[in-house]
Coordinates of C-alpha atoms in Angstrom, one line a residue:
M1 CA 32.6 1.4 -49.9
P2 CA 30.4 -1.7 -50.6
A3 CA 26.8 -1.0 -51.6
H4 CA 25.2 -2.5 -48.5
S5 CA 27.6 -0.6 -46.2
Q6 CA 26.7 2.6 -48.0
L7 CA 23.0 1.8 -47.7
A8 CA 23.3 1.2 -43.9
A9 CA 25.3 4.4 -43.5
N10 CA 22.6 6.4 -45.3
T11 CA 19.9 4.7 -43.2
W12 CA 21.6 5.6 -40.0
Q13 CA 22.2 9.2 -41.2
E14 CA 18.5 9.5 -42.0
E15 CA 17.6 8.2 -38.5
I16 CA 20.0 10.6 -36.8
T17 CA 18.6 13.5 -38.8
S18 CA 15.0 12.4 -37.9
I19 CA 15.9 12.2 -34.2
A20 CA 17.6 15.6 -34.3
K21 CA 14.5 17.1 -36.0
K22 CA 12.2 15.6 -33.4
R23 CA 14.3 17.0 -30.6
S24 CA 14.3 20.4 -32.2
D25 CA 10.5 20.2 -32.5
F26 CA 10.1 19.2 -28.9
E27 CA 12.4 22.0 -27.8
H28 CA 10.3 24.6 -29.6
I29 CA 7.2 23.2 -27.9
V30 CA 8.5 23.1 -24.3
N31 CA 10.1 26.5 -24.6
A32 CA 7.0 28.1 -25.9
R33 CA 5.0 30.4 -23.6
G34 CA 1.9 28.2 -23.6
S35 CA 3.7 24.9 -23.0
H36 CA 2.2 22.3 -20.6
P37 CA 3.5 19.5 -18.4
A38 CA 2.2 17.0 -20.9
D39 CA 4.6 18.4 -23.5
Y40 CA 7.5 17.6 -21.3
L41 CA 6.1 14.1 -20.7
R42 CA 5.9 13.5 -24.4
Y43 CA 9.4 14.7 -24.9
I44 CA 10.6 12.4 -22.1
E45 CA 8.8 9.5 -23.6
F46 CA 10.5 10.1 -26.9
E47 CA 13.9 10.1 -25.2
K48 CA 13.1 6.9 -23.4
N49 CA 12.3 5.3 -26.7
V50 CA 15.5 6.6 -28.2
D51 CA 17.5 5.3 -25.2
A52 CA 15.8 1.9 -25.4
L53 CA 16.7 1.6 -29.1
R54 CA 20.3 2.7 -28.3
R55 CA 20.6 0.0 -25.7
K56 CA 19.4 -2.7 -28.0
R57 CA 21.9 -1.8 -30.7
I58 CA 24.7 -1.5 -28.2
K59 CA 23.9 -4.9 -26.8
R60 CA 23.8 -6.4 -30.3
L61 CA 27.2 -4.9 -31.1
G62 CA 28.6 -6.1 -27.8
A63 CA 29.7 -2.5 -26.8
R64 CA 29.5 -0.9 -23.4
Y65 CA 26.6 1.3 -22.5
K66 CA 27.6 4.6 -21.0
G67 CA 24.2 5.9 -20.0
A68 CA 24.1 9.1 -22.1
G69 CA 20.4 8.6 -22.7
Q70 CA 19.7 8.4 -19.0
R71 CA 21.4 11.7 -18.4
T72 CA 19.3 13.3 -21.0
I73 CA 16.1 12.0 -19.4
Y74 CA 17.1 13.2 -16.0
F75 CA 18.0 16.6 -17.5
L76 CA 14.5 16.8 -19.0
Y77 CA 12.8 15.8 -15.7
N78 CA 14.8 18.5 -13.9
R79 CA 13.7 21.1 -16.4
A80 CA 10.1 20.0 -16.2
T81 CA 9.9 20.0 -12.4
R82 CA 11.5 23.4 -12.2
K83 CA 9.1 24.9 -14.7
F84 CA 6.0 23.1 -13.4
S85 CA 7.0 22.6 -9.8
G86 CA 3.3 22.4 -8.7
D87 CA 2.5 19.4 -11.0
L88 CA 2.6 16.2 -8.8
T89 CA 2.2 13.9 -11.8
L90 CA 5.6 15.1 -13.1
W91 CA 7.2 14.6 -9.7
M92 CA 5.7 11.1 -9.3
Q93 CA 6.9 10.0 -12.7
Y94 CA 10.3 11.5 -12.0
I95 CA 10.5 9.5 -8.7
D96 CA 9.3 6.3 -10.4
F97 CA 11.9 6.6 -13.1
A98 CA 14.7 7.2 -10.7
R99 CA 13.5 4.4 -8.5
K100 CA 13.5 1.9 -11.4
D101 CA 17.0 3.2 -12.4
K102 CA 18.1 2.6 -8.8
A103 CA 19.5 6.1 -8.6
Y104 CA 19.3 6.2 -4.8
K105 CA 21.4 9.3 -4.2
R106 CA 19.3 11.2 -6.8
L107 CA 16.1 10.0 -5.2
N108 CA 17.2 11.4 -1.8
D109 CA 17.5 14.8 -3.5
I110 CA 14.2 14.5 -5.4
F111 CA 12.3 13.6 -2.2
T112 CA 13.9 16.5 -0.3
S113 CA 12.8 18.9 -3.1
V114 CA 9.3 17.7 -3.6
A115 CA 8.6 17.5 0.2
R116 CA 9.8 21.1 0.5
L117 CA 7.5 22.2 -2.3
H118 CA 4.5 20.2 -1.4
P119 CA 4.5 19.7 2.4
T120 CA 0.7 19.5 2.6
K121 CA 0.4 16.5 0.2
P122 CA 0.2 13.3 2.3
E123 CA 1.0 11.1 -0.6
I124 CA 4.5 12.7 -0.9
W125 CA 5.5 11.8 2.6
V126 CA 4.1 8.3 2.4
H127 CA 5.8 7.7 -0.9
A128 CA 9.1 8.9 0.5
A129 CA 8.8 6.8 3.7
N130 CA 7.9 3.7 1.8
Y131 CA 10.8 4.2 -0.5
F132 CA 13.3 4.3 2.4
M133 CA 11.7 1.3 4.0
D134 CA 11.3 -0.9 0.9
T135 CA 14.6 -0.2 -0.9
Q136 CA 17.0 0.6 2.0
A137 CA 15.3 -1.0 5.0
D138 CA 15.9 2.4 6.7
I139 CA 13.2 2.7 9.3
T140 CA 14.8 5.8 10.9
N141 CA 14.6 7.9 7.7
A142 CA 11.1 6.4 6.9
R143 CA 9.8 7.3 10.3
S144 CA 11.3 10.8 10.0
Y145 CA 9.3 11.4 6.8
M146 CA 6.1 10.2 8.4
Q147 CA 6.6 12.3 11.5
R148 CA 7.4 15.4 9.5
G149 CA 4.5 14.7 7.2
L150 CA 2.1 14.7 10.2
R151 CA 3.3 18.2 11.2
F152 CA 1.9 19.5 7.9
C153 CA -1.0 17.0 7.4
K154 CA -2.3 16.4 10.9
N155 CA -5.9 15.9 9.6
S156 CA -5.0 13.3 7.0
E157 CA -6.5 10.0 8.0
Y158 CA -4.6 8.4 5.1
L159 CA -1.2 9.5 6.5
W160 CA -1.9 8.4 10.0
L161 CA -3.0 5.0 8.8
E162 CA 0.1 4.6 6.5
Y163 CA 2.3 5.6 9.4
A164 CA 0.8 2.9 11.6
K165 CA 1.1 0.4 8.7
L166 CA 4.8 1.3 8.2
E167 CA 5.5 0.6 11.9
T168 CA 3.6 -2.7 11.8
I169 CA 5.6 -3.8 8.7
Y170 CA 8.7 -3.0 10.6
V171 CA 7.6 -5.2 13.5
G172 CA 7.0 -8.0 10.9
K173 CA 10.5 -7.5 9.4
I174 CA 12.2 -7.7 12.8
A175 CA 10.0 -10.6 14.0
G176 CA 10.8 -12.5 10.7
R177 CA 14.6 -12.1 11.2
R178 CA 14.3 -13.2 14.8
K179 CA 12.3 -16.3 13.8
I180 CA 14.9 -17.2 11.2
L181 CA 17.6 -17.0 13.9
G182 CA 15.5 -18.9 16.5
L183 CA 15.3 -15.9 18.7
D184 CA 11.6 -15.3 18.7
V185 CA 9.8 -15.2 22.1
D186 CA 6.4 -14.2 23.3
H187 CA 6.3 -10.4 23.8
S188 CA 2.6 -10.2 24.3
K189 CA 2.9 -9.4 28.0
A190 CA 6.0 -7.2 27.8
H191 CA 6.0 -4.0 29.8
E192 CA 6.0 -0.7 27.9
T193 CA 6.8 2.8 29.1
G194 CA 5.8 6.1 27.6
A195 CA 8.0 9.2 26.8
D196 CA 7.1 12.8 26.5
G197 CA 8.6 14.5 23.5
D198 CA 8.1 17.3 21.0
V199 CA 4.5 18.4 21.1
D200 CA 4.4 18.3 17.3
M201 CA 5.6 14.7 17.3
I202 CA 4.0 11.4 18.3
S203 CA 5.0 10.3 21.8
L204 CA 6.5 6.8 21.1
P205 CA 7.4 4.3 23.8
Q206 CA 11.0 4.4 25.2
V207 CA 13.1 2.7 22.6
T208 CA 16.8 3.5 21.9
A209 CA 17.9 4.4 18.4
E210 CA 20.0 1.3 18.4
D211 CA 17.0 -0.9 19.3
I212 CA 14.8 0.8 16.6
N213 CA 17.4 0.6 13.9
P214 CA 19.7 -2.4 14.7
S215 CA 22.5 -3.3 12.3
L216 CA 21.0 -6.4 10.9
K217 CA 23.9 -6.9 8.5
Q218 CA 27.5 -6.6 9.3
D219 CA 30.7 -7.6 7.6
D220 CA 30.6 -11.1 9.2
G221 CA 26.8 -11.6 8.8
V222 CA 23.7 -10.9 10.8
D223 CA 24.1 -9.1 14.1
E224 CA 22.4 -11.5 16.5
V225 CA 23.2 -9.4 19.6
A226 CA 21.2 -6.5 18.2
L227 CA 18.3 -8.8 17.5
Q228 CA 18.5 -10.3 21.0
N229 CA 18.4 -6.8 22.4
L230 CA 15.0 -6.2 20.9
A231 CA 13.6 -8.8 23.3
S232 CA 13.6 -6.2 26.1
A233 CA 12.3 -3.4 23.9
P234 CA 8.6 -2.8 23.1
V235 CA 9.1 -2.9 19.3
L236 CA 7.9 -6.5 18.9
T237 CA 4.9 -6.0 21.3
G238 CA 3.4 -3.6 18.8
A239 CA 3.8 -0.7 21.2
I240 CA 4.8 1.8 18.5
P241 CA 1.8 1.1 16.1
L242 CA -0.4 1.4 19.2
A243 CA 1.2 4.8 20.1
V244 CA 0.4 6.0 16.5
F245 CA -3.2 4.8 16.9
D246 CA -3.6 6.5 20.3
S247 CA -2.2 9.7 18.9
A248 CA -4.5 9.5 15.9
M249 CA -7.5 9.0 18.2
K250 CA -6.6 12.2 20.0
Q251 CA -6.2 14.1 16.7
F252 CA -9.6 12.9 15.4
Q253 CA -11.4 13.1 18.8
G254 CA -12.0 9.3 18.9
K255 CA -13.8 9.2 15.5
P256 CA -15.2 5.7 15.2
S257 CA -14.8 5.4 11.5
V258 CA -11.1 6.2 11.8
A259 CA -10.7 3.6 14.5
Q260 CA -12.4 1.0 12.3
R261 CA -10.0 1.8 9.5
F262 CA -7.1 1.2 11.8
F263 CA -8.7 -2.1 12.9
A264 CA -9.1 -3.2 9.3
M265 CA -5.5 -2.3 8.5
F266 CA -4.1 -4.2 11.5
T267 CA -6.0 -7.4 10.5
E268 CA -3.9 -7.6 7.4
F269 CA -1.0 -8.6 9.6
E270 CA -2.6 -11.7 11.1
Q271 CA 0.7 -13.6 11.2
L272 CA 2.2 -11.3 13.8
S273 CA 1.9 -12.5 17.4
C274 CA 1.2 -8.9 18.7
I275 CA -1.8 -8.3 16.4
P276 CA -4.5 -9.8 18.7
R277 CA -3.4 -7.5 21.4
I278 CA -3.4 -4.5 19.1
L279 CA -6.8 -5.3 17.8
Q280 CA -8.2 -5.8 21.3
H281 CA -6.8 -2.3 22.2
V282 CA -8.6 -0.7 19.2
L283 CA -11.8 -2.6 20.1
D284 CA -11.5 -1.5 23.8
H285 CA -11.1 2.1 22.7
L286 CA -14.3 1.8 20.5
Q287 CA -16.3 0.1 23.3
Q288 CA -15.3 2.8 25.7
S289 CA -15.7 5.8 23.5
S290 CA -18.5 4.8 21.1
P291 CA -20.2 1.6 22.5
Q292 CA -23.4 2.0 20.4
S293 CA -21.7 2.8 17.0
V294 CA -22.0 0.6 14.0
E295 CA -18.2 0.7 13.8
T296 CA -17.9 -0.9 17.2
A297 CA -20.3 -3.6 16.2
I298 CA -18.3 -4.4 13.1
C299 CA -15.0 -4.5 14.9
K300 CA -16.5 -6.7 17.7
F301 CA -17.7 -9.1 15.0
R302 CA -14.3 -9.2 13.3
M303 CA -12.5 -9.6 16.5
H304 CA -14.6 -12.6 17.5
M305 CA -13.8 -14.3 14.2
F306 CA -10.1 -13.2 13.9
G307 CA -7.7 -16.1 13.4
R308 CA -10.5 -18.6 13.3
N309 CA -10.1 -21.7 11.1
P310 CA -13.1 -23.5 9.7
A311 CA -11.4 -26.8 10.4
D312 CA -11.3 -26.2 14.2
P313 CA -14.0 -27.9 16.4
E314 CA -14.9 -24.6 18.1
F315 CA -15.5 -22.9 14.8
P316 CA -19.3 -23.6 14.3
P317 CA -20.4 -22.2 17.6
A318 CA -18.1 -19.2 17.2
L319 CA -19.5 -18.5 13.8
A320 CA -23.1 -18.7 15.2
D321 CA -22.2 -16.3 18.0
A322 CA -20.5 -13.9 15.5
F323 CA -23.5 -13.7 13.2
D324 CA -25.8 -13.2 16.1
M325 CA -23.8 -10.1 16.7
I326 CA -24.4 -9.0 13.1
S327 CA -28.1 -9.7 13.4
A328 CA -28.3 -7.6 16.6
A329 CA -26.3 -4.8 14.9
I330 CA -28.7 -4.8 11.9
K331 CA -31.7 -4.4 14.3
Q332 CA -29.9 -1.6 16.1
H333 CA -28.7 0.1 12.9
P334 CA -31.4 -0.5 10.3
G335 CA -29.9 2.2 8.1
D336 CA -26.6 0.3 7.9
V337 CA -27.9 -3.1 6.6
A338 CA -25.8 -3.0 3.4
R339 CA -22.7 -2.0 5.3
L340 CA -23.1 -4.7 7.9
S341 CA -24.0 -7.3 5.3
E342 CA -20.9 -6.5 3.4
V343 CA -18.8 -7.2 6.5
G344 CA -20.5 -10.6 6.8
V345 CA -20.0 -11.3 3.1
R346 CA -16.3 -10.5 3.2
Q347 CA -15.7 -12.6 6.3
L348 CA -17.6 -15.6 4.8
L349 CA -15.7 -15.4 1.6
S350 CA -12.4 -15.6 3.5
F351 CA -13.7 -18.6 5.4
E352 CA -14.8 -20.3 2.2
R353 CA -11.3 -20.0 0.9
L354 CA -10.0 -21.9 3.9
S355 CA -12.8 -24.5 4.1
A356 CA -11.8 -26.8 1.2
D357 CA -10.8 -29.7 3.5
T358 CA -13.3 -29.1 6.3
D359 CA -16.5 -30.9 7.3
P360 CA -19.1 -30.7 4.5
A361 CA -21.6 -29.6 7.1
V362 CA -19.5 -26.6 7.9
Q363 CA -19.1 -25.8 4.1
T364 CA -22.9 -26.0 3.8
V365 CA -23.5 -23.6 6.6
L366 CA -20.9 -21.1 5.2
S367 CA -22.6 -21.3 1.7
K368 CA -26.1 -20.7 3.2
R369 CA -24.9 -17.8 5.3
L370 CA -23.1 -16.3 2.3
R371 CA -26.2 -16.4 0.1
K372 CA -28.2 -14.8 2.9
Y373 CA -25.9 -11.9 3.3
I374 CA -25.4 -11.4 -0.4
R375 CA -29.2 -10.9 -0.7
A376 CA -29.2 -8.6 2.3
L377 CA -26.3 -6.6 0.9
D378 CA -28.0 -6.0 -2.4
E379 CA -31.8 -6.1 -2.6
G380 CA -31.8 -4.3 -5.9
S381 CA -30.1 -4.7 -9.2
G382 CA -26.9 -6.3 -8.2
D383 CA -24.8 -3.2 -8.7
K384 CA -23.5 -3.3 -5.1
I385 CA -22.3 -6.9 -5.8
V386 CA -20.4 -5.7 -8.9
D387 CA -18.8 -2.9 -6.9
L388 CA -17.7 -5.3 -4.1
A389 CA -16.4 -7.8 -6.6
R390 CA -14.3 -5.1 -8.3
S391 CA -13.1 -3.8 -4.9
L392 CA -11.9 -7.3 -3.9
Q393 CA -10.0 -7.6 -7.2
Q394 CA -8.3 -4.2 -6.6
E395 CA -7.3 -5.4 -3.1
G396 CA -5.7 -8.5 -4.6
K397 CA -8.4 -10.9 -3.3
R398 CA -9.0 -12.5 -6.7
H399 CA -10.3 -15.8 -5.2
D400 CA -12.8 -14.0 -3.0
S401 CA -14.0 -11.9 -5.9
E402 CA -14.6 -14.9 -8.1
A403 CA -16.3 -16.8 -5.3
L404 CA -18.7 -13.8 -4.8
I405 CA -19.4 -13.6 -8.5
R406 CA -20.3 -17.3 -8.7
A407 CA -22.4 -17.1 -5.6
S408 CA -24.3 -14.0 -6.8
V409 CA -24.8 -14.4 -10.5
K410 CA -28.1 -16.4 -10.3
Y411 CA -29.7 -13.9 -8.0
F412 CA -28.9 -11.0 -10.3
A413 CA -29.2 -12.6 -13.7
A414 CA -30.4 -9.4 -15.3
N415 CA -27.2 -7.4 -14.3
E416 CA -25.1 -7.2 -17.4
E417 CA -21.9 -6.2 -15.7
L418 CA -22.2 -9.1 -13.3
Q419 CA -22.7 -11.4 -16.2
K420 CA -19.6 -10.0 -17.9
L421 CA -17.6 -10.6 -14.8
Y422 CA -18.9 -14.2 -14.6
S423 CA -18.1 -14.8 -18.2
A424 CA -14.6 -13.4 -17.7
I425 CA -13.8 -15.9 -14.9
N426 CA -15.1 -18.8 -16.9
T427 CA -13.1 -18.2 -20.1

């Protein structure tokens, strides 16, 4: 055997021996009485690295990958979740791995197991529902997970909001397909009917299973008949998200803060034609049940400015009226000045983003208003500004965050964190 071939063989043998020893060490650790979930996670990470190395070498050699490493990783995840079935971190990493691997049949089994073991964990039901909606466009299964989750987690505001969000996303998907096909019509005045059902389930408007889950793809293309049938169903009018909202209000006795969270979530879907009607429904509920609450004032302000464009001629008087509402609310709720001011700041930041090609006078008004509410939001060290800037970044509103930092930095020059954020956006 040539010297270089012998050297390579020796190197591979040493590598195999090292891997075998590592596996033996990990097996001793995870089988020990005092083992922890983190021990399994380290073992799994090791096997992922081994599998990645195997893939690279197989690719270099032009051979076919048979997935042996994947099977080992799944086997370890199964062992880990059986031994530490109460550890959600393990389950979530298992789900994430299977999802990236597109192991859809295995994921169905994982979700079934974890939901059975942790029925009172809202994040499990949300994760499962979003998986079926995002990867398989399966609203029936997604809705089923949300509904079952609410049987166990009736007091979870998070789960109620995510359910309404899921239904609103579904409206958007159907509306988008109809628009592509030229089938979109105005459903804002469509008639809806109610239905009584299981007392443990939300009473949704009358919609057939075929309407709710049309076959959008068939062998010969998109099923246009199924999409046209939706014109007479309440799906596109937003009736189902509204039914979720109404049920949530019953569950939480009309709690204004919950209604405001619904309102804020619905505003994320500005492009849907049914959203103004949905927002008005939420606002009507607040005005009827809690007319003097700060949440009602906030939603009234946001409703007044919803969909406004700084380039429109009616924008300046509408802006003035809206901030008169904020001023009145501040007088009525002096303990909520910072909260109301933050609402004003967020709204002004969104308008500034849209005002690049508008009248300079409008831009000047927006800038002055923004500075005013920045100072009202944080009369101290600037820490609230830093917190808001970071929140905007986490929400994916990078432009708004940077605009806030630039507008605030001179007022809070002594705040080191704000200075760091300012430096970061200017490097």
